[in-house]
Amino acid sequence: MRNRLLLAAAALFASVAVFAQEPSVTWKVASKEVSEGTYELTFTGKIEDGKHIYGVNPGIGNPVEVEYTTPVTAGPLQEVTKPTKYKDDLVFFGKAVFSQEVTVESGKTVEGAITWQACTEDPADAAAHQTAIGDPEDAKDRGGLWALIIEAILWGFAMLLTPCVFPMIPMTVSFFLKGSENAHQGRFKAFMYGLFIVLLYTVPISVIIGLTRLLGGETVTADIFNWLATHWLPNLIFFLVFMVFAASFFGAFEIVLPSSWQNKSDANSSKKGLAGVFFMALTLVLVSFSCTGPIVGSVLIKSTQGEFWTPMVTMLAFSVAFALPFTIFALFPQLLKKMKSGSWLNSVKVVMGFVEVAFGFKFLSVADQTYHWGLLDREVYLAIWIVVFALLGFYLLGKIRFTHDEPVEKIGVTRLALAIAVFSFVVYMVPGMFGAPLKALSGYLPPISTQDFIIANYAEGQVAGTASAPSADPNRYGLHIAHNLPGYFTLEEGLAASKASGKPVFVDVTGHGCTNCREMEARVWSDPEVLRRLRDNFEIVALYTDDKQKLPESEWFTTPAGKTLKTLGSVNSYIARTRFEVNAQPNYLILSPEGEVLAGPRGYNLSIPGFIQFLDSAL
């Protein structure tokens, strides 16, 4: 198969992307100037599912070759990606990248052709290869997923010090001190104890997700999670739950599950064999619910911004971290039988209360933004956090006491260090009241566009980072794009502007409740080179997939299944899933004025050079 390439090689040549139309492999070509007149060309081939191609020196089959019809001096074609061994041959599945250096006369235009041989796999092997290798483009969300996994692991370990989990340590030690018939059986039961804890946390959420996918397909699953993450009702419920738990941690009252549940599971834990180990694990999960419940809910809600597997993977990470210490206690009970709790546990409980008050407002903020209530503007949200964490600092210094606290006569090194850290955090937040970006908190704060007072706006009458408004009414939907960039909020308006200006369309699949979106805007978009490119080279379209404002009836959209989409968010979400095949935020794509995808999708990735290269690849 052959594909004609057009490689611009002028003195100021930067990069070029050309796409093949052959069905077996889609090629994209980019270049980088190595020295004057010499360029490194990179050929990236996206290989159709179920097929493979051979490399530069295959030994069998036709190799990948690049032939130039314009006089050039070309070096050897190099394999950038490593081939896979398949039936004694070295081949490429999914994606293949090659590079080659060429030297051309300045100002010349280079033409050439790339040839390759694509073969169809045996049907029995195709599915396995697709599962094992996957589409390279799926790597776009790994950064965000790993951040969620790490956060879940840290919360899992932190739960050990909570007052409703820590007392389970002596119970675990006592249970396994009763001993098994032999050491081997004891180790086996300890392992099963940890496994049961993981399953009790992971299986229920996995069943719920699986049933929704089985009964309604991926779209229904996405709709349910989108509803859970952005609708006012669940967000308001979670906000109230966090406030109730915080009040409990402050000593207002105690929250426990029905005693009959705990007593029944605790009684069954005395049974011999694995049944007793299972009910011991169930007792731990039930008793610890009052501390782990809000954290589990927070982790799951945050993870629903990802793909189908994200909540399950996140919960698995949390439960493994939570179960690991108890598994160790079960393996070595003799070393821990003297472990005692004390008044310090109540201090941990109160600190957790302050943290839950602060993070509980995140749920209220999501509802506030998606429904445009205007209750929690950025400075109001910051004021609440500043007060909450300032009070936490005074508590750590012993200046505030709650019901079950003992007097703090002396400040230990640990309390002092924590107090310094908390007050430093408060000082860091204060400039945010005047418009400082606070990049470290960008994922948790409402967008800066909701802030009424920004001191830079009043310096010499200038507004920092402003840009000319687009031709469409920027206030039609009451939405804003980060850094006051001009843009649109429907794909149709963006494509129309693109056809008029000739600029490609930068599509931002985003959401009000998307933490990673705000982080990308604060840490990557804020770079001067990125901002310049976005402002000067693209028509920007921000597709808010969770916005709840109702569209005029003339803009309603009816799906092929007969469902009428009436809100801006539901229409944008449908476009993102069906047209761009993405179901997570953030995701970025670049389109031609005709709507063809030139680059992307690109997901959460804080690499500024990578983002600049992504933007330049479509110009």
Coordinates of C-alpha atoms in Angstrom, one line a residue:
M1 CA 0.0 0.0 0.0
R2 CA 1.2 3.5 -0.8
N3 CA 0.5 6.9 0.6
R4 CA 1.6 10.1 -0.9
L5 CA 3.4 12.4 1.6
L6 CA 4.0 16.1 1.3
L7 CA 6.9 17.2 3.6
A8 CA 7.5 20.9 3.8
A9 CA 11.2 21.5 4.4
A10 CA 11.7 25.3 4.3
A11 CA 14.3 27.0 6.5
L12 CA 11.8 27.9 9.1
F13 CA 10.0 24.5 8.9
A14 CA 8.5 23.4 12.2
S15 CA 6.2 20.4 11.7
V16 CA 3.7 18.8 9.5
A17 CA 1.0 16.2 9.9
V18 CA -0.4 14.3 7.0
F19 CA -2.9 11.5 7.3
A20 CA -3.3 8.5 5.1
Q21 CA -6.6 7.3 3.9
E22 CA -5.8 3.6 3.7
P23 CA -7.9 1.5 6.1
S24 CA -5.1 -0.7 7.4
V25 CA -2.8 2.0 8.7
T26 CA -3.3 5.7 9.3
W27 CA 0.0 7.5 9.1
K28 CA 1.0 10.8 10.7
V29 CA 4.2 12.6 9.8
A30 CA 6.0 15.1 11.9
S31 CA 9.5 16.7 11.6
K32 CA 12.1 18.5 13.8
E33 CA 15.1 20.5 12.5
V34 CA 18.3 18.8 13.8
S35 CA 20.7 21.2 12.1
E36 CA 20.6 23.6 9.2
G37 CA 19.1 21.8 6.3
T38 CA 18.8 18.5 8.2
Y39 CA 15.5 17.3 9.7
E40 CA 14.4 14.3 11.7
L41 CA 11.1 12.9 10.3
T42 CA 8.9 10.8 12.5
F43 CA 6.3 8.5 10.9
T44 CA 3.6 7.3 13.3
G45 CA 1.2 4.6 12.0
K46 CA -2.0 3.7 13.8
I47 CA -2.7 0.1 12.8
E48 CA -6.3 -1.2 12.3
D49 CA -7.5 -3.6 15.0
G50 CA -6.9 -7.2 14.0
K51 CA -4.0 -6.4 11.7
H52 CA -0.2 -6.1 12.0
I53 CA 2.6 -4.7 9.9
Y54 CA 6.3 -5.7 9.5
G55 CA 9.2 -3.5 10.5
V56 CA 12.3 -2.2 8.7
N57 CA 14.1 -5.5 8.6
P58 CA 11.4 -8.2 8.9
G59 CA 13.2 -11.2 7.5
I60 CA 9.8 -12.1 6.0
G61 CA 7.2 -9.9 4.4
N62 CA 7.7 -6.5 2.9
P63 CA 9.4 -3.9 5.1
V64 CA 8.3 -0.4 5.9
E65 CA 10.1 1.9 3.5
V66 CA 10.0 5.6 2.6
E67 CA 10.9 6.6 -0.9
Y68 CA 11.5 10.2 -1.9
T69 CA 10.8 11.6 -5.3
T70 CA 12.6 14.8 -4.5
P71 CA 16.4 14.6 -4.3
V72 CA 17.3 14.2 -0.6
T73 CA 20.1 12.6 1.4
A74 CA 18.3 10.2 3.7
G75 CA 19.7 8.2 6.6
P76 CA 18.5 4.8 7.6
L77 CA 14.9 4.3 8.7
Q78 CA 14.9 3.5 12.4
E79 CA 12.3 1.7 14.5
V80 CA 11.3 3.9 17.5
T81 CA 8.8 1.5 19.0
K82 CA 9.8 -2.1 19.6
P83 CA 8.1 -4.8 17.6
T84 CA 6.3 -7.8 19.1
K85 CA 7.1 -11.4 18.4
Y86 CA 4.2 -13.1 16.7
K87 CA 4.5 -16.6 15.2
D88 CA 8.3 -16.3 15.0
D89 CA 8.0 -12.9 13.2
L90 CA 8.6 -9.4 14.6
V91 CA 5.6 -7.3 13.9
F92 CA 3.8 -4.2 15.1
F93 CA 0.2 -4.1 16.6
G94 CA -1.8 -1.0 17.3
K95 CA 0.9 1.5 16.7
A96 CA 4.3 1.7 15.0
V97 CA 6.7 4.7 15.0
F98 CA 9.7 5.1 12.7
S99 CA 12.2 7.9 12.3
Q100 CA 14.6 9.0 9.6
E101 CA 17.0 12.0 9.1
V102 CA 17.0 13.7 5.7
T103 CA 19.1 16.6 4.4
V104 CA 17.5 18.9 1.8
E105 CA 18.3 22.1 0.1
S106 CA 16.8 25.1 1.9
G107 CA 13.4 26.1 0.6
K108 CA 12.8 22.8 -1.2
T109 CA 9.5 20.9 -0.9
V110 CA 10.0 17.2 -0.5
E111 CA 7.6 14.6 -1.8
G112 CA 7.7 10.9 -1.1
A113 CA 5.8 7.7 -0.5
I114 CA 5.6 5.3 2.4
T115 CA 5.1 1.6 1.7
W116 CA 4.2 -1.2 4.1
Q117 CA 2.7 -4.6 4.3
A118 CA -0.3 -5.2 6.5
C119 CA -1.6 -8.7 7.4
T120 CA -4.7 -9.9 9.1
E121 CA -4.3 -11.8 12.3
D122 CA -5.9 -15.1 13.1
P123 CA -9.3 -14.3 14.7
A124 CA -8.4 -16.2 17.8
D125 CA -5.3 -14.0 18.3
A126 CA -6.8 -10.7 17.4
A127 CA -8.9 -10.2 20.6
A128 CA -6.0 -11.2 22.8
H129 CA -3.6 -8.8 21.1
Q130 CA -6.1 -6.0 21.3
T131 CA -6.6 -6.6 25.0
A132 CA -2.9 -6.9 25.7
I133 CA -1.7 -4.0 23.6
G134 CA -4.7 -1.8 23.4
D135 CA -5.0 1.4 21.4
P136 CA -2.1 3.7 22.2
E137 CA -4.4 6.6 22.4
D138 CA -6.0 5.0 25.5
A139 CA -2.9 6.2 27.5
K140 CA -4.3 9.7 27.5
D141 CA -6.0 9.3 30.9
R142 CA -3.4 7.3 32.7
G143 CA -2.0 10.4 34.5
G144 CA -5.4 11.2 36.0
L145 CA -6.1 7.6 36.9
W146 CA -2.8 7.2 38.6
A147 CA -3.4 10.4 40.6
L148 CA -6.8 8.9 41.8
I149 CA -5.1 5.6 42.6
I150 CA -2.4 7.3 44.7
E151 CA -5.0 9.4 46.5
A152 CA -7.1 6.4 47.3
I153 CA -4.0 4.5 48.6
L154 CA -3.1 7.4 50.9
W155 CA -6.7 7.6 52.2
G156 CA -6.7 3.8 52.8
F157 CA -3.6 4.0 55.0
A158 CA -4.9 7.2 56.7
M159 CA -8.0 5.4 57.8
L160 CA -6.0 3.3 60.2
L161 CA -5.6 6.2 62.6
T162 CA -9.3 7.1 62.7
P163 CA -11.1 6.5 66.0
C164 CA -13.6 4.0 64.6
V165 CA -10.9 1.9 62.9
F166 CA -8.0 2.0 65.3
P167 CA -9.9 0.1 68.1
M168 CA -10.3 -2.8 65.7
I169 CA -6.6 -3.4 65.9
P170 CA -6.7 -5.1 69.4
M171 CA -9.8 -7.0 68.3
T172 CA -7.9 -8.3 65.2
V173 CA -4.9 -9.1 67.4
S174 CA -7.1 -10.9 69.9
F175 CA -8.9 -12.9 67.3
F176 CA -5.7 -14.2 65.6
L177 CA -3.9 -14.7 68.9
K178 CA -6.4 -17.4 69.7
G179 CA -4.3 -19.2 67.1
S180 CA -4.7 -21.7 64.4
E181 CA -3.7 -25.3 64.5
N182 CA -0.4 -24.5 62.8
A183 CA 1.6 -21.6 61.5
H184 CA 0.7 -22.4 57.8
Q185 CA -3.0 -22.2 58.5
G186 CA -2.5 -19.0 60.5
R187 CA -0.8 -17.3 57.5
F188 CA -3.5 -18.6 55.2
K189 CA -6.3 -17.2 57.4
A190 CA -4.5 -13.9 57.7
F191 CA -4.3 -13.6 53.9
M192 CA -7.9 -14.5 53.5
Y193 CA -8.8 -11.9 56.1
G194 CA -7.2 -9.2 54.0
L195 CA -8.8 -10.6 50.8
F196 CA -12.3 -10.5 52.4
I197 CA -11.8 -6.9 53.4
V198 CA -10.9 -6.0 49.9
L199 CA -13.8 -7.9 48.4
L200 CA -16.3 -6.3 50.8
Y201 CA -15.3 -2.9 49.6
T202 CA -14.8 -3.6 45.9
V203 CA -17.4 -6.2 44.9
P204 CA -20.6 -4.1 45.7
I205 CA -19.5 -1.1 43.6
S206 CA -18.3 -3.4 40.8
V207 CA -21.7 -5.2 40.8
I208 CA -23.6 -1.9 40.6
I209 CA -21.4 -0.7 37.7
G210 CA -21.6 -4.1 35.9
L211 CA -25.4 -4.3 36.2
T212 CA -25.9 -0.8 34.8
R213 CA -23.5 -1.6 31.9
L214 CA -25.2 -5.0 31.2
L215 CA -28.8 -3.7 31.4
G216 CA -28.3 -0.3 29.7
G217 CA -24.9 -0.3 28.0
E218 CA -22.0 2.0 28.4
T219 CA -24.1 5.1 27.7
V220 CA -26.4 4.3 30.6
T221 CA -23.4 3.7 32.9
A222 CA -22.0 7.0 31.9
D223 CA -25.3 8.8 32.4
I224 CA -25.7 7.3 35.9
F225 CA -22.2 8.4 36.9
N226 CA -22.7 11.8 35.3
W227 CA -25.9 12.2 37.3
L228 CA -24.2 11.0 40.5
A229 CA -21.3 13.4 40.0
T230 CA -23.1 16.5 38.9
H231 CA -26.8 16.5 39.8
W232 CA -27.8 18.7 42.7
L233 CA -29.5 16.0 44.7
P234 CA -26.6 13.6 45.3
N235 CA -24.1 16.5 45.7
L236 CA -26.4 18.1 48.3
I237 CA -26.8 14.8 50.1
F238 CA -23.0 14.2 50.2
F239 CA -22.5 17.8 51.4
L240 CA -25.0 17.2 54.3
V241 CA -23.4 13.8 55.0
F242 CA -20.0 15.4 55.4
M243 CA -21.4 18.1 57.7
V244 CA -23.1 15.5 59.8
F245 CA -20.0 13.4 60.1
A246 CA -18.0 16.5 60.9
A247 CA -20.4 17.4 63.8
S248 CA -20.1 13.8 65.0
F249 CA -16.3 14.0 65.0
F250 CA -16.5 17.3 66.9
G251 CA -18.4 15.4 69.7
A252 CA -22.0 16.5 69.0
F253 CA -23.2 12.9 68.8
E254 CA -22.0 9.4 67.9
I255 CA -22.8 7.8 64.5
V256 CA -22.9 4.0 64.5
L257 CA -24.6 1.5 62.3
P258 CA -27.5 -0.5 63.8
S259 CA -26.2 -2.5 66.7
S260 CA -28.0 -5.6 65.4
W261 CA -25.8 -5.6 62.2
Q262 CA -22.6 -5.3 64.2
N263 CA -23.6 -7.8 66.9
K264 CA -24.7 -10.4 64.3
S265 CA -21.5 -10.2 62.3
D266 CA -19.4 -10.1 65.5
A267 CA -21.1 -13.2 66.8
N268 CA -20.5 -15.1 63.6
S269 CA -16.9 -14.1 63.7
S270 CA -16.3 -16.6 66.5
K271 CA -17.1 -19.5 64.1
K272 CA -14.2 -21.7 63.1
G273 CA -12.6 -21.8 59.7
L274 CA -13.0 -19.2 57.0
A275 CA -16.5 -18.3 58.0
G276 CA -15.2 -16.8 61.2
V277 CA -12.5 -14.9 59.3
F278 CA -15.1 -13.6 56.8
F279 CA -17.4 -12.3 59.6
M280 CA -14.4 -10.8 61.4
A281 CA -13.7 -8.8 58.1
L282 CA -17.3 -7.9 57.8
T283 CA -17.3 -6.6 61.4
L284 CA -14.3 -4.4 60.6
V285 CA -16.0 -3.0 57.5
L286 CA -19.3 -2.3 59.3
V287 CA -17.7 -0.8 62.4
S288 CA -15.3 1.4 60.4
F289 CA -18.1 2.7 58.2
S290 CA -18.6 5.9 60.2
C291 CA -15.0 6.9 59.4
T292 CA -14.5 5.3 56.0
G293 CA -18.0 6.1 54.6
P294 CA -17.4 9.7 53.7
I295 CA -13.9 9.0 52.3
V296 CA -15.1 6.1 50.2
G297 CA -17.9 8.3 48.8
S298 CA -15.5 11.1 48.0
V299 CA -13.1 8.8 46.2
L300 CA -15.9 7.3 44.2
I301 CA -17.5 10.6 43.3
K302 CA -14.2 11.9 42.1
S303 CA -13.5 8.8 40.1
T304 CA -16.8 8.9 38.2
Q305 CA -15.2 11.6 36.0
G306 CA -13.2 8.8 34.5
E307 CA -14.0 5.7 32.4
F308 CA -15.9 2.6 33.1
W309 CA -13.1 0.9 35.1
T310 CA -12.0 3.9 37.1
P311 CA -14.3 3.6 40.1
M312 CA -13.6 -0.1 40.5
V313 CA -9.8 0.4 40.2
T314 CA -9.9 3.3 42.6
M315 CA -11.9 1.4 45.2
L316 CA -9.6 -1.6 44.8
A317 CA -6.6 0.6 45.5
F318 CA -8.3 2.1 48.6
S319 CA -9.4 -1.3 50.0
V320 CA -6.0 -2.9 49.4
A321 CA -4.2 -0.1 51.3
F322 CA -6.9 -0.2 54.0
A323 CA -6.6 -4.0 54.4
L324 CA -2.8 -4.3 54.3
P325 CA -2.1 -3.2 57.9
F326 CA -4.8 -5.5 59.2
T327 CA -3.4 -8.4 57.2
I328 CA 0.0 -7.6 58.8
F329 CA -1.6 -7.5 62.3
A330 CA -3.2 -10.8 61.6
L331 CA 0.1 -12.3 60.5
F332 CA 2.0 -11.0 63.5
P333 CA -0.4 -10.5 66.4
Q334 CA 2.2 -11.1 69.1
L335 CA 4.1 -8.0 68.2
L336 CA 1.0 -5.8 68.4
K337 CA -1.0 -7.1 71.3
K338 CA 0.2 -4.3 73.6
M339 CA -0.8 -1.6 71.2
K340 CA -3.0 0.9 73.1
S341 CA -5.3 3.7 72.1
G342 CA -5.4 7.0 73.9
S343 CA -6.7 10.5 74.0
W344 CA -4.7 11.3 70.9
L345 CA -7.3 9.3 68.9
N346 CA -9.9 12.0 69.8
S347 CA -7.6 14.6 68.4
V348 CA -7.3 12.7 65.2
K349 CA -11.1 12.5 65.1
V350 CA -11.4 16.3 65.5
V351 CA -8.8 17.0 62.8
M352 CA -10.8 14.7 60.5
G353 CA -13.9 16.8 61.4
F354 CA -12.2 20.0 60.2
V355 CA -11.0 18.3 57.0
E356 CA -14.5 17.0 56.3
V357 CA -16.0 20.4 56.7
A358 CA -13.6 21.8 54.1
F359 CA -14.0 19.1 51.6
G360 CA -17.7 18.8 52.1
F361 CA -18.1 22.2 50.5
K362 CA -16.6 20.8 47.3
F363 CA -19.9 18.9 46.7
L364 CA -22.0 22.0 47.2
S365 CA -19.6 23.9 44.9
V366 CA -20.2 21.3 42.1
A367 CA -23.9 21.7 42.3
D368 CA -23.6 25.5 42.5
Q369 CA -21.6 25.6 39.3
T370 CA -23.6 23.1 37.2
Y371 CA -26.9 24.8 38.1
H372 CA -25.5 28.4 38.2
W373 CA -26.9 29.2 41.7
G374 CA -24.2 31.7 42.4
L375 CA -23.9 30.7 46.1
L376 CA -20.2 29.8 46.3
D377 CA -18.2 32.2 44.3
R378 CA -14.4 31.6 44.5
E379 CA -13.8 34.2 47.2
V380 CA -16.7 32.8 49.4
Y381 CA -15.3 29.3 49.0
L382 CA -11.8 30.5 49.9
A383 CA -13.1 32.5 52.9
I384 CA -14.7 29.3 54.3
W385 CA -11.5 27.3 53.8
I386 CA -9.3 30.0 55.4
V387 CA -11.5 30.1 58.5
V388 CA -11.8 26.3 58.8
F389 CA -8.1 25.7 58.5
A390 CA -7.2 28.7 60.8
L391 CA -9.5 27.1 63.4
L392 CA -7.7 23.8 62.9
G393 CA -4.4 25.5 63.5
F394 CA -5.6 27.0 66.8
Y395 CA -7.0 23.6 67.8
L396 CA -3.6 22.0 67.2
L397 CA -2.1 24.6 69.4
G398 CA -4.5 23.8 72.2
K399 CA -6.4 27.0 72.0
I400 CA -9.7 25.3 71.1
R401 CA -11.2 22.3 73.0
F402 CA -14.1 20.0 72.2
T403 CA -16.3 17.8 74.3
H404 CA -14.0 14.8 74.6
D405 CA -10.7 16.6 74.5
E406 CA -8.2 16.6 77.4
P407 CA -6.4 19.9 78.2
V408 CA -3.3 20.4 76.2
E409 CA -0.7 21.5 78.7
K410 CA 2.3 21.2 76.4
I411 CA 2.7 21.2 72.7
G412 CA 4.6 18.3 71.3
V413 CA 6.8 18.4 68.2
T414 CA 4.2 16.6 66.1
R415 CA 1.4 19.1 67.0
L416 CA 3.7 22.0 66.4
A417 CA 4.8 20.7 63.0
L418 CA 1.2 20.2 62.0
A419 CA 0.2 23.6 63.2
I420 CA 3.0 25.2 61.3
A421 CA 1.9 23.3 58.1
V422 CA -1.8 24.3 58.6
F423 CA -1.1 28.0 59.2
S424 CA 1.3 28.0 56.2
F425 CA -1.5 26.7 54.1
V426 CA -3.8 29.4 55.4
V427 CA -1.2 32.1 54.5
Y428 CA -0.9 30.5 51.0
M429 CA -4.7 30.8 50.5
V430 CA -5.0 34.5 51.6
P431 CA -3.7 36.0 48.3
G432 CA -6.4 34.0 46.5
M433 CA -9.0 36.4 47.9
F434 CA -7.5 39.0 45.7
G435 CA -7.2 36.9 42.5
A436 CA -3.9 34.9 43.0
P437 CA -4.2 31.7 40.9
L438 CA -3.3 29.3 43.7
K439 CA -2.3 26.6 41.2
A440 CA -1.8 24.0 43.9
L441 CA -5.6 24.2 44.7
S442 CA -6.9 24.8 41.2
G443 CA -8.7 21.4 41.1
Y444 CA -10.7 22.1 44.3
L445 CA -11.6 25.8 43.9
P446 CA -14.4 27.3 41.8
P447 CA -13.0 28.8 38.6
I448 CA -11.5 32.3 38.9
S449 CA -14.2 33.6 36.6
T450 CA -16.6 33.4 39.5
Q451 CA -14.5 35.8 41.6
D452 CA -15.8 39.3 41.9
F453 CA -12.7 41.1 43.0
I454 CA -9.3 40.5 41.2
I455 CA -6.8 43.1 42.2
A456 CA -5.0 42.9 38.8
N457 CA -8.2 44.1 37.1
Y458 CA -7.8 47.4 38.8
A459 CA -4.1 47.9 38.2
E460 CA -3.8 50.8 35.7
G461 CA -7.3 49.9 34.5
Q462 CA -6.2 46.7 32.8
V463 CA -7.7 43.3 33.1
A464 CA -5.1 40.5 33.2
G465 CA -5.3 37.9 30.5
T466 CA -8.3 39.3 28.7
A467 CA -8.9 38.7 25.0
S468 CA -11.4 40.0 22.5
A469 CA -14.8 38.4 22.7
P470 CA -16.0 36.0 20.0
S471 CA -18.6 36.9 17.5
A472 CA -21.2 34.8 19.4
D473 CA -22.7 36.2 22.5
P474 CA -20.3 35.1 25.3
N475 CA -23.0 35.5 27.9
R476 CA -25.6 33.4 26.1
Y477 CA -24.9 30.4 28.3
G478 CA -23.4 32.3 31.3
L479 CA -20.2 30.3 30.9
H480 CA -16.6 31.3 30.7
I481 CA -13.3 29.9 29.3
A482 CA -10.2 29.8 31.5
H483 CA -7.9 32.9 31.4
N484 CA -10.7 34.9 29.7
L485 CA -9.9 33.2 26.4
P486 CA -12.5 33.9 23.7
G487 CA -14.5 30.9 22.5
Y488 CA -17.8 29.1 22.1
F489 CA -19.8 26.5 24.0
T490 CA -21.4 24.5 21.2
L491 CA -19.6 22.6 18.5
E492 CA -21.7 24.2 15.7
E493 CA -20.7 27.7 16.7
G494 CA -17.1 26.8 16.9
L495 CA -17.1 25.1 13.4
A496 CA -18.8 28.1 11.9
A497 CA -16.2 30.4 13.3
S498 CA -13.5 28.1 12.1
K499 CA -14.8 28.2 8.5
A500 CA -14.9 32.0 8.6
S501 CA -11.4 32.5 10.1
G502 CA -9.7 29.4 8.6
K503 CA -8.3 28.5 12.1
P504 CA -8.6 24.9 13.4
V505 CA -11.0 24.3 16.3
F506 CA -9.6 23.5 19.7
V507 CA -12.2 21.3 21.5
D508 CA -12.1 21.2 25.3
V509 CA -14.3 18.4 26.7
T510 CA -14.7 19.7 30.2
G511 CA -17.1 19.9 33.2
H512 CA -17.9 22.1 36.2
G513 CA -17.1 19.3 38.6
C514 CA -13.9 18.2 36.8
T515 CA -11.0 18.6 39.2
N516 CA -8.4 17.7 36.6
C517 CA -9.8 20.2 34.1
R518 CA -9.2 23.1 36.5
E519 CA -5.7 21.8 37.2
M520 CA -4.9 21.6 33.5
E521 CA -6.2 25.2 33.0
A522 CA -4.1 26.5 36.0
R523 CA -0.9 24.6 35.4
V524 CA -0.7 24.1 31.6
W525 CA -3.0 26.6 29.9
S526 CA -1.4 29.4 32.0
D527 CA 1.9 28.9 30.3
P528 CA 2.6 32.0 28.1
E529 CA 3.4 29.9 25.0
V530 CA 0.3 27.8 25.4
L531 CA -1.9 30.9 26.0
R532 CA -0.5 32.6 22.9
R533 CA -1.2 29.6 20.7
L534 CA -4.7 29.1 22.1
R535 CA -5.6 32.8 21.7
D536 CA -4.0 33.4 18.2
N537 CA -4.1 30.1 16.4
F538 CA -7.4 28.4 17.3
E539 CA -11.2 28.8 17.6
I540 CA -11.9 27.4 21.1
V541 CA -15.0 25.4 21.9
A542 CA -15.6 24.4 25.6
L543 CA -18.0 21.5 25.7
Y544 CA -19.3 21.4 29.3
T545 CA -20.7 17.9 29.6
D546 CA -22.3 18.5 33.0
D547 CA -24.0 21.8 32.6
K548 CA -27.7 21.6 33.7
Q549 CA -29.2 24.7 32.0
K550 CA -32.1 23.9 29.8
L551 CA -31.7 24.8 26.1
P552 CA -34.4 26.5 24.0
E553 CA -36.7 23.9 22.4
S554 CA -35.2 24.7 19.0
E555 CA -31.8 23.4 20.2
W556 CA -33.0 20.1 21.7
F557 CA -31.5 17.0 20.3
T558 CA -33.1 13.7 19.7
T559 CA -30.8 10.6 19.7
P560 CA -31.3 7.7 17.2
A561 CA -32.8 5.8 20.2
G562 CA -35.5 8.4 20.5
K563 CA -34.3 10.1 23.6
T564 CA -34.6 13.9 23.7
L565 CA -31.7 15.8 25.2
K566 CA -32.8 19.1 26.6
T567 CA -29.8 20.5 28.5
L568 CA -26.5 21.9 27.3
G569 CA -24.5 19.3 29.2
S570 CA -26.5 16.3 28.0
V571 CA -26.1 17.4 24.3
N572 CA -22.4 18.0 24.8
S573 CA -21.9 14.7 26.6
Y574 CA -23.6 12.9 23.8
I575 CA -21.4 14.6 21.2
A576 CA -18.3 13.7 23.1
R577 CA -19.2 10.1 23.5
T578 CA -20.6 9.4 20.0
R579 CA -18.5 11.7 17.8
F580 CA -15.2 11.8 19.6
E581 CA -15.5 8.5 21.6
V582 CA -14.5 10.1 24.8
N583 CA -16.3 9.8 28.1
A584 CA -13.9 11.5 30.5
Q585 CA -12.9 15.1 31.3
P586 CA -10.6 16.7 30.4
N587 CA -10.1 15.6 26.8
Y588 CA -8.8 17.8 24.1
L589 CA -9.1 17.5 20.3
I590 CA -8.2 19.7 17.3
L591 CA -10.6 19.7 14.4
S592 CA -10.4 21.1 10.9
P593 CA -13.0 23.7 9.8
E594 CA -14.9 20.7 8.2
G595 CA -14.9 18.9 11.5
E596 CA -12.2 16.3 10.8
V597 CA -10.0 15.3 13.8
L598 CA -6.5 16.6 13.2
A599 CA -5.1 15.7 16.6
G600 CA -6.2 14.0 19.8
P601 CA -7.9 13.2 21.9
R602 CA -5.4 14.2 24.5
G603 CA -6.3 13.7 28.2
Y604 CA -5.0 14.8 31.6
N605 CA -1.3 15.4 31.2
L606 CA 0.6 18.2 32.9
S607 CA 3.5 18.3 30.5
I608 CA 3.6 21.8 29.0
P609 CA 6.1 20.8 26.2
G610 CA 3.8 17.9 25.3
F611 CA 0.8 20.1 25.2
I612 CA 2.6 22.6 23.0
Q613 CA 3.6 19.8 20.6
F614 CA 0.0 18.6 20.6
L615 CA -1.2 22.1 19.5
D616 CA 1.5 22.6 16.9
S617 CA 0.9 19.1 15.4
A618 CA -2.3 20.3 13.8
L619 CA -1.1 23.6 12.5

